[in-house]
PDB file of C-alpha atoms in Angstrom:
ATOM      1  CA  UNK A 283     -35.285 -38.035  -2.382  1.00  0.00           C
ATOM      2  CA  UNK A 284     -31.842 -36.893  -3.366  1.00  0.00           C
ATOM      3  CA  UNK A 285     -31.070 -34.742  -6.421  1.00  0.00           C
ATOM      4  CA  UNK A 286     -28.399 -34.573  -7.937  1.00  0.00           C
ATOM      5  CA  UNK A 287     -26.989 -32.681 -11.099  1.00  0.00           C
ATOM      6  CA  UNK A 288     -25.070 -34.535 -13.038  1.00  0.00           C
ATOM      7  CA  UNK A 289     -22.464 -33.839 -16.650  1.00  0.00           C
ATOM      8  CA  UNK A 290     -22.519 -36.361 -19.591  1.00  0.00           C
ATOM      9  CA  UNK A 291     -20.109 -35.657 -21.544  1.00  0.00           C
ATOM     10  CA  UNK A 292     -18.349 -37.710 -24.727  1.00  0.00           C
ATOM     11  CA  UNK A 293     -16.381 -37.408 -27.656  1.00  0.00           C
ATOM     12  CA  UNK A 294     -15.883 -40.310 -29.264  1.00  0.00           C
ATOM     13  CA  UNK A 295     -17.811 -42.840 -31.407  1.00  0.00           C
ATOM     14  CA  UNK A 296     -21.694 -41.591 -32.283  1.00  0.00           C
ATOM     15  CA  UNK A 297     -22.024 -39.230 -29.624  1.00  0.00           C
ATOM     16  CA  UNK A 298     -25.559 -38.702 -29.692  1.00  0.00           C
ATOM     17  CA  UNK A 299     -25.613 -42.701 -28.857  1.00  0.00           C
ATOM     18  CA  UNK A 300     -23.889 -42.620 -25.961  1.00  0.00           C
ATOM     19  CA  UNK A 301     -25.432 -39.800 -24.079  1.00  0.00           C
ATOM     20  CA  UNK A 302     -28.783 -41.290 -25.035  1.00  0.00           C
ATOM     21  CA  UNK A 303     -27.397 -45.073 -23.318  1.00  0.00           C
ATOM     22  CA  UNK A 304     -25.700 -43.024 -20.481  1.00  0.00           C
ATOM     23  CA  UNK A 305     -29.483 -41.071 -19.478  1.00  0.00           C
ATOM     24  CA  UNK A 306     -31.571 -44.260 -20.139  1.00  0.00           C
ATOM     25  CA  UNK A 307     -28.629 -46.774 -17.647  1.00  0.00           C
ATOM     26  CA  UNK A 308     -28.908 -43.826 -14.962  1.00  0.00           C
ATOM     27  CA  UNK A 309     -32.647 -43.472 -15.120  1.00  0.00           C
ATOM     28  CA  UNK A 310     -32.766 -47.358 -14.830  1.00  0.00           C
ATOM     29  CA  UNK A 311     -30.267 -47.555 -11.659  1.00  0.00           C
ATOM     30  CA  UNK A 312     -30.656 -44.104  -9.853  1.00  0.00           C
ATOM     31  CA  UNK A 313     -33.801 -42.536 -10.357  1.00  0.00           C
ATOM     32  CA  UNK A 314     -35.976 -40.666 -12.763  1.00  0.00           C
ATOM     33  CA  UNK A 315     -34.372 -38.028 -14.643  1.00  0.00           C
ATOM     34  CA  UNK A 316     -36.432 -34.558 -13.826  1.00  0.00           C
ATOM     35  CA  UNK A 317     -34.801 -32.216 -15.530  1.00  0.00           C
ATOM     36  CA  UNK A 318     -32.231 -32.361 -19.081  1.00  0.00           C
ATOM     37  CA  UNK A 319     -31.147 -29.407 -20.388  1.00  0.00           C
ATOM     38  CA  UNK A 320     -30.102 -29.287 -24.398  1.00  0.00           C
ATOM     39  CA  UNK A 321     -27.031 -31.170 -25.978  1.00  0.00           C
ATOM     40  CA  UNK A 322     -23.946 -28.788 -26.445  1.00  0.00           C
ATOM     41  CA  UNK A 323     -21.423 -29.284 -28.436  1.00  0.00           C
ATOM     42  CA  UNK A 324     -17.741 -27.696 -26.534  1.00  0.00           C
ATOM     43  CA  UNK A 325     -14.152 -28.059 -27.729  1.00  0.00           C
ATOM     44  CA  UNK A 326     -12.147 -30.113 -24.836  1.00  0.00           C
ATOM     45  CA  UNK A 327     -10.875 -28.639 -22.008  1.00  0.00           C
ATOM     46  CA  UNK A 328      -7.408 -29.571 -20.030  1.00  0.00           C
ATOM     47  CA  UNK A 329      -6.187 -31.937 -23.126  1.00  0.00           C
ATOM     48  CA  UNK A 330      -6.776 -29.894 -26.105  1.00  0.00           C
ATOM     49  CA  UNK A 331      -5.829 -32.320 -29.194  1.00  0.00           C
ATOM     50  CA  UNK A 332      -9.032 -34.352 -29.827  1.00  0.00           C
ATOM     51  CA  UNK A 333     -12.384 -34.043 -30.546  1.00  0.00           C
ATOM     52  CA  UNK A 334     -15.253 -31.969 -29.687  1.00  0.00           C
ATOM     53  CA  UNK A 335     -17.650 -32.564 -26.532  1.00  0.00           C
ATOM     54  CA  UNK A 336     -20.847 -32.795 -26.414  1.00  0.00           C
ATOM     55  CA  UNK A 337     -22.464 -32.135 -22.897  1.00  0.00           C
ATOM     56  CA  UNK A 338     -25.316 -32.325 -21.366  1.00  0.00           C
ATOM     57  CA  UNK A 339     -26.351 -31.446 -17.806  1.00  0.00           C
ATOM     58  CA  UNK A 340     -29.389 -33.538 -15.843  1.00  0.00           C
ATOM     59  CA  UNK A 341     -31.318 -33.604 -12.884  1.00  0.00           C
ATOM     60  CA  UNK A 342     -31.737 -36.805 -11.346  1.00  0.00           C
ATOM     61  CA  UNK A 343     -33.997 -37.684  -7.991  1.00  0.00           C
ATOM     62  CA  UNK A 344     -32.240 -40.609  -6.698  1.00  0.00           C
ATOM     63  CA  UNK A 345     -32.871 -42.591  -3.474  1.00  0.00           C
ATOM     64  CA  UNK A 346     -29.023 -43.266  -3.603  1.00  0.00           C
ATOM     65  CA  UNK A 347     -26.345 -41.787  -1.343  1.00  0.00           C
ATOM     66  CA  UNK A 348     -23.423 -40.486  -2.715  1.00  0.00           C
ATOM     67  CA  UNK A 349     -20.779 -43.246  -2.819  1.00  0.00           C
ATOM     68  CA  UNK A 350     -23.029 -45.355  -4.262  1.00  0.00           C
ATOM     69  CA  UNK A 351     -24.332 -43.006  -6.981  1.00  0.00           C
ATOM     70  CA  UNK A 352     -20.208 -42.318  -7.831  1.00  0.00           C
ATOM     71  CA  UNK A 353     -20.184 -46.275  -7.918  1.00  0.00           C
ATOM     72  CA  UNK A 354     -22.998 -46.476 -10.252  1.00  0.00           C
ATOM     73  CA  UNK A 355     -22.275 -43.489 -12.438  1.00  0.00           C
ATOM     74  CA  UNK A 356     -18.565 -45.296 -12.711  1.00  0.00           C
ATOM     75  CA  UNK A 357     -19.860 -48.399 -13.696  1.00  0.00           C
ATOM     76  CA  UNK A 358     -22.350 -46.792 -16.318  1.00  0.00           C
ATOM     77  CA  UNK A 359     -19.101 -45.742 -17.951  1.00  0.00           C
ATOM     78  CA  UNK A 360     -17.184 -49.034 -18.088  1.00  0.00           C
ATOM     79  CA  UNK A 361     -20.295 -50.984 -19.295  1.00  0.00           C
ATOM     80  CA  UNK A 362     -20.181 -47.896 -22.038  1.00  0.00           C
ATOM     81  CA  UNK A 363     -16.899 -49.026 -22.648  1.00  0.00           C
ATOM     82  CA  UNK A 364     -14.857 -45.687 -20.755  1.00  0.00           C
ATOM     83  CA  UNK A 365     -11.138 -46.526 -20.718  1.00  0.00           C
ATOM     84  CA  UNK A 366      -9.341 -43.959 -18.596  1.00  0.00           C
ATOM     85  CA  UNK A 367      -5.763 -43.172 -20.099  1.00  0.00           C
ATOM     86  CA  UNK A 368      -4.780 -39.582 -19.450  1.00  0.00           C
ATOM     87  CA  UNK A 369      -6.683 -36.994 -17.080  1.00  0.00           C
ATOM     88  CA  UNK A 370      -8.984 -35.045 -19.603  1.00  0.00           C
ATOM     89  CA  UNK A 371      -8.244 -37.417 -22.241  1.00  0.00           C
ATOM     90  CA  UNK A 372     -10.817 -38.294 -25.079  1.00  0.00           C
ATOM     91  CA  UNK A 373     -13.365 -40.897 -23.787  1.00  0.00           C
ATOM     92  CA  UNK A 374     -16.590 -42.459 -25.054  1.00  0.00           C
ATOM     93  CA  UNK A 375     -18.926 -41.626 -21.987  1.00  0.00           C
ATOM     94  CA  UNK A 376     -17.936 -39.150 -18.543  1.00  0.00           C
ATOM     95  CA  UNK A 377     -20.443 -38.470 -15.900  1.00  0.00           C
ATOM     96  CA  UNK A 378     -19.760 -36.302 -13.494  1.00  0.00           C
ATOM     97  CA  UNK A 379     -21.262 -35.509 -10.151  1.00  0.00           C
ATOM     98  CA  UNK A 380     -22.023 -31.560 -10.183  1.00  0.00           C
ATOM     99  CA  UNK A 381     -23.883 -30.938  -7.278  1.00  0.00           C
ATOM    100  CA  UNK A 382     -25.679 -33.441  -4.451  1.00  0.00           C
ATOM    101  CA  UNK A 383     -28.538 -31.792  -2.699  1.00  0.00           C
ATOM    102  CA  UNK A 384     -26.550 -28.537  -0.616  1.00  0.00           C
ATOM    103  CA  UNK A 385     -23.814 -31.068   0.654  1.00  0.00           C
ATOM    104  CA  UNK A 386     -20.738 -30.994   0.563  1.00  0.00           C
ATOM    105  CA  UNK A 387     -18.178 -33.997   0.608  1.00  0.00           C
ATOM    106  CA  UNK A 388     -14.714 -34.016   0.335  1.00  0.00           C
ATOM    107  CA  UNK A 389     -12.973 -37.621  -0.061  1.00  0.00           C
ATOM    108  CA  UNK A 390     -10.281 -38.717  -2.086  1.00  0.00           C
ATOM    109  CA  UNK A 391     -12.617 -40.434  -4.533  1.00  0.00           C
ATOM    110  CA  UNK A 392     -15.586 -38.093  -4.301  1.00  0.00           C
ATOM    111  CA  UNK A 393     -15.310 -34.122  -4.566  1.00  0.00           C
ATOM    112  CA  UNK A 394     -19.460 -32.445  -4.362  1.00  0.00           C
ATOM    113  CA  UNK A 395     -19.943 -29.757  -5.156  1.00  0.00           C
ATOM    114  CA  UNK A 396     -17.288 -31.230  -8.516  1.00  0.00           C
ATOM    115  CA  UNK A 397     -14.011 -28.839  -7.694  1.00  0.00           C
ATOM    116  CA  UNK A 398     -14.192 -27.725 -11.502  1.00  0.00           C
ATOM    117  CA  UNK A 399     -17.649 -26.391 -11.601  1.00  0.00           C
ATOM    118  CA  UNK A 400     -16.792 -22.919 -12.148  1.00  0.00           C
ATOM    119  CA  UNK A 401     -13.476 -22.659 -14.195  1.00  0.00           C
ATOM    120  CA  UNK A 402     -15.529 -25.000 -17.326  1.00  0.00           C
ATOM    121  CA  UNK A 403     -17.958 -23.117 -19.250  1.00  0.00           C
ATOM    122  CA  UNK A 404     -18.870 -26.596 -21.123  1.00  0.00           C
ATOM    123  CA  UNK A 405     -20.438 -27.177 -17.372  1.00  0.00           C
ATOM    124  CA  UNK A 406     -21.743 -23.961 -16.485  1.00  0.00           C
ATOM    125  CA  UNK A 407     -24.002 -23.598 -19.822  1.00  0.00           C
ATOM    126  CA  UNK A 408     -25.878 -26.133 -19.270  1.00  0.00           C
ATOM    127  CA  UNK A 409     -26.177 -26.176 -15.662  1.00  0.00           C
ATOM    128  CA  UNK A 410     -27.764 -22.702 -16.271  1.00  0.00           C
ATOM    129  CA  UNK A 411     -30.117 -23.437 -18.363  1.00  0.00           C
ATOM    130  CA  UNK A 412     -32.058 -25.747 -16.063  1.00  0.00           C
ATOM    131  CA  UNK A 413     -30.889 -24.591 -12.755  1.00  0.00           C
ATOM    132  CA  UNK A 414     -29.519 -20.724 -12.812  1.00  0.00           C
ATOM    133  CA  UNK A 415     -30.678 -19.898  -9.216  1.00  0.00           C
ATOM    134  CA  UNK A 416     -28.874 -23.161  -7.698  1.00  0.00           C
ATOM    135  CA  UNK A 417     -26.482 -21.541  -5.391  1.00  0.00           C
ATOM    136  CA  UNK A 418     -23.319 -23.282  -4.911  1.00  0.00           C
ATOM    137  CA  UNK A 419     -22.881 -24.119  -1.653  1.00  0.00           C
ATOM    138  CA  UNK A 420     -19.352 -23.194  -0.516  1.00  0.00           C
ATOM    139  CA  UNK A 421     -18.826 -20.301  -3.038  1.00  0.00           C
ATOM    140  CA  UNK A 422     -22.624 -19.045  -1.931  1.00  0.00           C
ATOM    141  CA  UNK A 423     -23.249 -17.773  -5.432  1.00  0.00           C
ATOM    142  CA  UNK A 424     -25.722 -19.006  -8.037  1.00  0.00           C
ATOM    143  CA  UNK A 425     -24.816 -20.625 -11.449  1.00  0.00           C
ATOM    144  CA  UNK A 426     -25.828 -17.938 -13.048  1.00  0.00           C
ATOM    145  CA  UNK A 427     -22.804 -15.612 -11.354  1.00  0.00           C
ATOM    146  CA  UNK A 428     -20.597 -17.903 -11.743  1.00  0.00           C
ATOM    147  CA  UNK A 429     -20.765 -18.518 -15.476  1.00  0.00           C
ATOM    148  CA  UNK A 430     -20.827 -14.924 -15.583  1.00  0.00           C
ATOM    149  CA  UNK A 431     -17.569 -14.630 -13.985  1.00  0.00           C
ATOM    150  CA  UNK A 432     -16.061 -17.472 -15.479  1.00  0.00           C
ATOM    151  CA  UNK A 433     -12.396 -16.950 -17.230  1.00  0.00           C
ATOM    152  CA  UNK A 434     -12.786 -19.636 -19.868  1.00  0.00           C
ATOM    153  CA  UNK A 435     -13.379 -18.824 -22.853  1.00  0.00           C
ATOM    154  CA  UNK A 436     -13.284 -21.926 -24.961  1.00  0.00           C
ATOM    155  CA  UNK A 437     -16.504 -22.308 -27.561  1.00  0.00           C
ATOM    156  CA  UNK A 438     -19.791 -23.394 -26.140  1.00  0.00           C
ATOM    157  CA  UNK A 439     -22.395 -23.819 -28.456  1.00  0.00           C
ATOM    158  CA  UNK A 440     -26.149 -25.764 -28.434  1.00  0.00           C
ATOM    159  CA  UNK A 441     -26.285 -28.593 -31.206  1.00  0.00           C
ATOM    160  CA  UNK A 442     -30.209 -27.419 -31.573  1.00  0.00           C
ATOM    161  CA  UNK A 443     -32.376 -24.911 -30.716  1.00  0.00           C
ATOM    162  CA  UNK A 444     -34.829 -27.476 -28.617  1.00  0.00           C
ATOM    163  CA  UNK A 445     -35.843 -26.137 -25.299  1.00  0.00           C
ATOM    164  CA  UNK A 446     -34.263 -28.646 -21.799  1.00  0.00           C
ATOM    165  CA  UNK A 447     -36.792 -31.274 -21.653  1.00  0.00           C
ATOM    166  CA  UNK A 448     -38.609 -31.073 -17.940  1.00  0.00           C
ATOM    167  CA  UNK A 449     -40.586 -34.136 -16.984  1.00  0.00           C
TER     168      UNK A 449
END
């Protein structure tokens, strides 16, 4: 069984709503969802005039390779009605491929571990909070180290106090 960390992330339209569709499509197609950590709520990153984030990392045991989880995960986001205009851009649903067991792939339409992991706090917070001694596996340090050394500094913040759900 694979797993796979994955980022939802949205900020348009009830946001809430559309993680909630985006976790319940990808536990129907890919696999059960073992691990969620809590919703944050981030100010975007790259494209700066638009709305908040909110973000959530999961843990997902698939039985899917790769390229097909990237297929599914993109077609999750078009039946959520994602309409890619500008890189970074405001969307209603993104899910991202973190990390995919140790491996690492490099193709033009699939980067693992994702090449942004540790610049993007609104990644890193989460990713800690369910999976701090995951060690990245071509920087060879854990999550933990790398959100400690991370430069940005753009406002990360939980929208509740709930602990990450493990099932």
């Amino acid at each position: 069984m694979n797993k796979i960390y994955i980022l939802l992330g949205t900020n348009l339209g009830d946001r809430f709503q559309q993680l909630n569709l985006a976790r319940k499509q990808i536990e129907k197609h890919a696999g059960e969802i073992i691990e969620a950590s809590s919703i944050y709520e981030t100010a975007s990153w790259g494209v700066k005039d638009q709305p908040a984030f909110l973000n959530q990392v999961i843990l997902v045991a698939s039985k899917l390779p790769p390229l097909a989880c990237l297929k599914l995960t993109q077609h999750i986001e078009q039946e959520l009605g994602r309409v890619r205009k500008e890189k970074w851009g405001e969307r209603v649903i993104d899910i991202d491929l973190l990390y995919f067991n140790q491996e690492i792939i490099d193709l033009p339409s699939l980067q693992i571990p994702h090449p942004y992991i540790a610049q993007r706090r609104f990644t890193l917070e989460p990713l800690v909070e369910i999976a701090p001694d995951y060690v990245h596996p071509v920087y060879k340090k854990n999550n933990v180290y790398l959100l400690d050394k991370c430069k940005d500094d753009l406002p990360v913040k939980k929208t509740s106090n709930d602990e990450p759900s493990r099932h």
